[in-house]
Coordinates of C-alpha atoms in Angstrom, one line a residue:
M1 CA 0.5 -9.1 -2.5
S2 CA 0.6 -5.3 -2.8
E3 CA 3.5 -3.6 -4.4
M4 CA 2.9 -0.5 -2.5
L5 CA 4.9 -0.5 0.7
N6 CA 5.0 1.9 3.6
E7 CA 8.8 1.8 3.6
L8 CA 8.7 3.3 0.1
I9 CA 6.8 6.4 1.2
A10 CA 9.5 9.1 1.4
P11 CA 9.5 11.7 4.2
C12 CA 8.2 14.3 1.7
G13 CA 5.2 12.2 0.8
M14 CA 6.5 10.8 -2.5
N15 CA 5.6 7.2 -3.2
C16 CA 9.1 6.0 -4.3
R17 CA 7.4 2.9 -5.9
L18 CA 6.0 5.3 -8.6
C19 CA 9.3 7.0 -9.2
L20 CA 11.3 6.5 -12.4
A21 CA 14.5 6.2 -10.5
Y22 CA 13.1 3.3 -8.4
Q23 CA 11.5 1.6 -11.4
R24 CA 14.5 1.7 -13.8
E25 CA 16.8 -1.4 -14.0
T26 CA 20.1 0.4 -14.3
K27 CA 21.2 2.7 -11.5
H28 CA 18.1 1.6 -9.6
C29 CA 17.3 3.7 -6.6
P30 CA 16.2 1.7 -3.5
G31 CA 13.9 4.6 -2.4
C32 CA 14.4 7.3 0.2
R33 CA 14.2 5.1 3.3
P34 CA 15.7 1.6 3.0
G35 CA 19.4 1.7 2.2
A36 CA 19.3 5.3 1.1
T37 CA 23.0 5.4 0.1
R38 CA 22.6 7.1 -3.3
L39 CA 24.3 10.5 -3.6
S40 CA 20.9 12.1 -4.3
C41 CA 19.5 10.7 -1.1
K42 CA 22.5 11.8 0.9
A43 CA 22.2 15.3 -0.6
C44 CA 18.4 15.6 -0.3
R45 CA 17.7 18.9 1.6
I46 CA 14.2 17.8 2.5
K47 CA 15.1 14.4 3.9
N48 CA 18.2 15.7 5.7
C49 CA 16.8 19.0 7.1
A50 CA 17.1 19.6 10.9
G51 CA 13.4 19.2 11.4
M52 CA 13.4 15.8 9.8
Q53 CA 16.3 14.7 12.0
E54 CA 14.3 15.7 15.1
S55 CA 11.1 14.0 13.9
A56 CA 10.6 10.5 15.4
L57 CA 7.9 9.7 12.9
G58 CA 9.9 10.6 9.8
F59 CA 7.5 12.6 7.7
C60 CA 7.7 16.2 6.9
N61 CA 4.2 17.0 8.2
H62 CA 5.5 16.2 11.7
C63 CA 8.0 19.0 11.5
A64 CA 7.5 22.4 13.2
D65 CA 8.4 24.1 9.8
Y66 CA 5.8 22.1 7.8
P67 CA 5.3 23.0 5.0
C68 CA 8.7 24.4 4.4
R69 CA 9.6 26.5 1.3
R70 CA 11.5 23.5 -0.2
L71 CA 8.6 21.1 0.1
I72 CA 6.1 23.7 -1.2
K73 CA 8.3 24.2 -4.3
L74 CA 8.7 20.5 -4.8
D75 CA 5.0 20.0 -4.4
A76 CA 4.1 22.8 -6.9
R77 CA 6.4 21.2 -9.5
Y78 CA 4.8 17.7 -9.0
R79 CA 1.3 19.2 -9.1
T80 CA 1.8 20.9 -12.4
K81 CA 4.2 18.4 -14.2
Y82 CA 3.0 15.1 -12.8
R83 CA -0.5 15.6 -11.4
M84 CA 0.6 14.3 -7.9
S85 CA 0.9 16.2 -4.6
M86 CA 3.2 15.3 -1.8
L87 CA 1.3 17.6 0.5
Q88 CA -2.0 15.9 -0.3
N89 CA -0.3 12.5 0.2
L90 CA 0.9 13.6 3.7
E91 CA -2.5 15.0 4.7
Y92 CA -4.2 11.8 3.5
I93 CA -1.8 9.6 5.5
S94 CA -2.5 11.8 8.6
E95 CA -6.2 11.7 8.2
H96 CA -6.7 8.1 7.0
G97 CA -3.6 6.2 8.0
M98 CA -0.9 4.4 6.0
A99 CA -2.9 1.3 5.2
D100 CA -5.7 3.3 3.5
F101 CA -3.1 5.5 1.7
L102 CA -1.3 2.4 0.3
E103 CA -4.7 0.9 -0.8
R104 CA -5.6 4.2 -2.5
E105 CA -2.2 4.3 -4.2
E106 CA -2.7 0.8 -5.5
E107 CA -6.0 1.6 -7.0
Q108 CA -4.8 4.9 -8.6
W109 CA -1.5 3.8 -9.9
L110 CA -2.1 0.4 -11.4
C111 CA -2.5 0.3 -15.2
K112 CA -6.1 -0.4 -16.1
K113 CA -4.9 -2.4 -19.2
C114 CA -2.1 -4.7 -17.9
G115 CA -2.1 -4.2 -14.1
G116 CA 1.5 -3.0 -14.0
I117 CA 2.7 -0.2 -11.7
L118 CA 2.5 3.2 -13.4
C119 CA 5.3 5.8 -13.2
V120 CA 4.4 9.3 -12.0
H121 CA 7.1 10.7 -14.3
R122 CA 5.8 9.1 -17.5
P123 CA 2.5 9.6 -19.3
A124 CA 2.1 5.9 -20.3
C125 CA 2.5 2.6 -18.5
P126 CA 6.1 1.4 -18.4
S127 CA 4.9 -2.2 -19.0
C128 CA 2.4 -1.9 -21.9
S129 CA 2.8 1.7 -23.0
E130 CA -0.9 2.4 -22.5
P131 CA -1.5 6.1 -21.8
Y132 CA -3.1 6.9 -18.5
E133 CA -4.8 9.6 -16.6
T134 CA -4.6 9.9 -12.8
D135 CA -7.6 10.5 -10.6
F136 CA -5.7 13.6 -9.3
K137 CA -8.0 16.3 -7.9
E138 CA -6.0 19.3 -6.9
V139 CA -6.7 20.6 -3.5
I140 CA -5.2 24.0 -3.0
P141 CA -3.6 24.1 0.5
A142 CA -4.8 26.7 2.9
E143 CA -2.4 29.5 3.5

């Protein structure tokens, strides 16, 4: 059974399954969608923006202001620090569907050595400490 779940894809396009906060044992974050009761989720300006409240589908790319300044800044930080793009994730989901996206995530974010789930915020597998490289190919968004 896949460990990549559509309910763990945040409105911004982050795969919460890959997040350090989701993976840690103490102060575990349940992800941005199911039971989002953590203070950081309640205070998230992207998740709680007016456009997201109006979006029936629950993803930022369905908002009239997409991509907003906050999402662009978040995406830029993740592109440079973690070699992952929320904007590219959202575009992939729009073009190929959630099932294909989750399959791609499973292929990209499983440790080649032990099969454990990698963490986007760490340079090595949390299970076996094997360093990894992502298959990230930066696509500069059109302006």
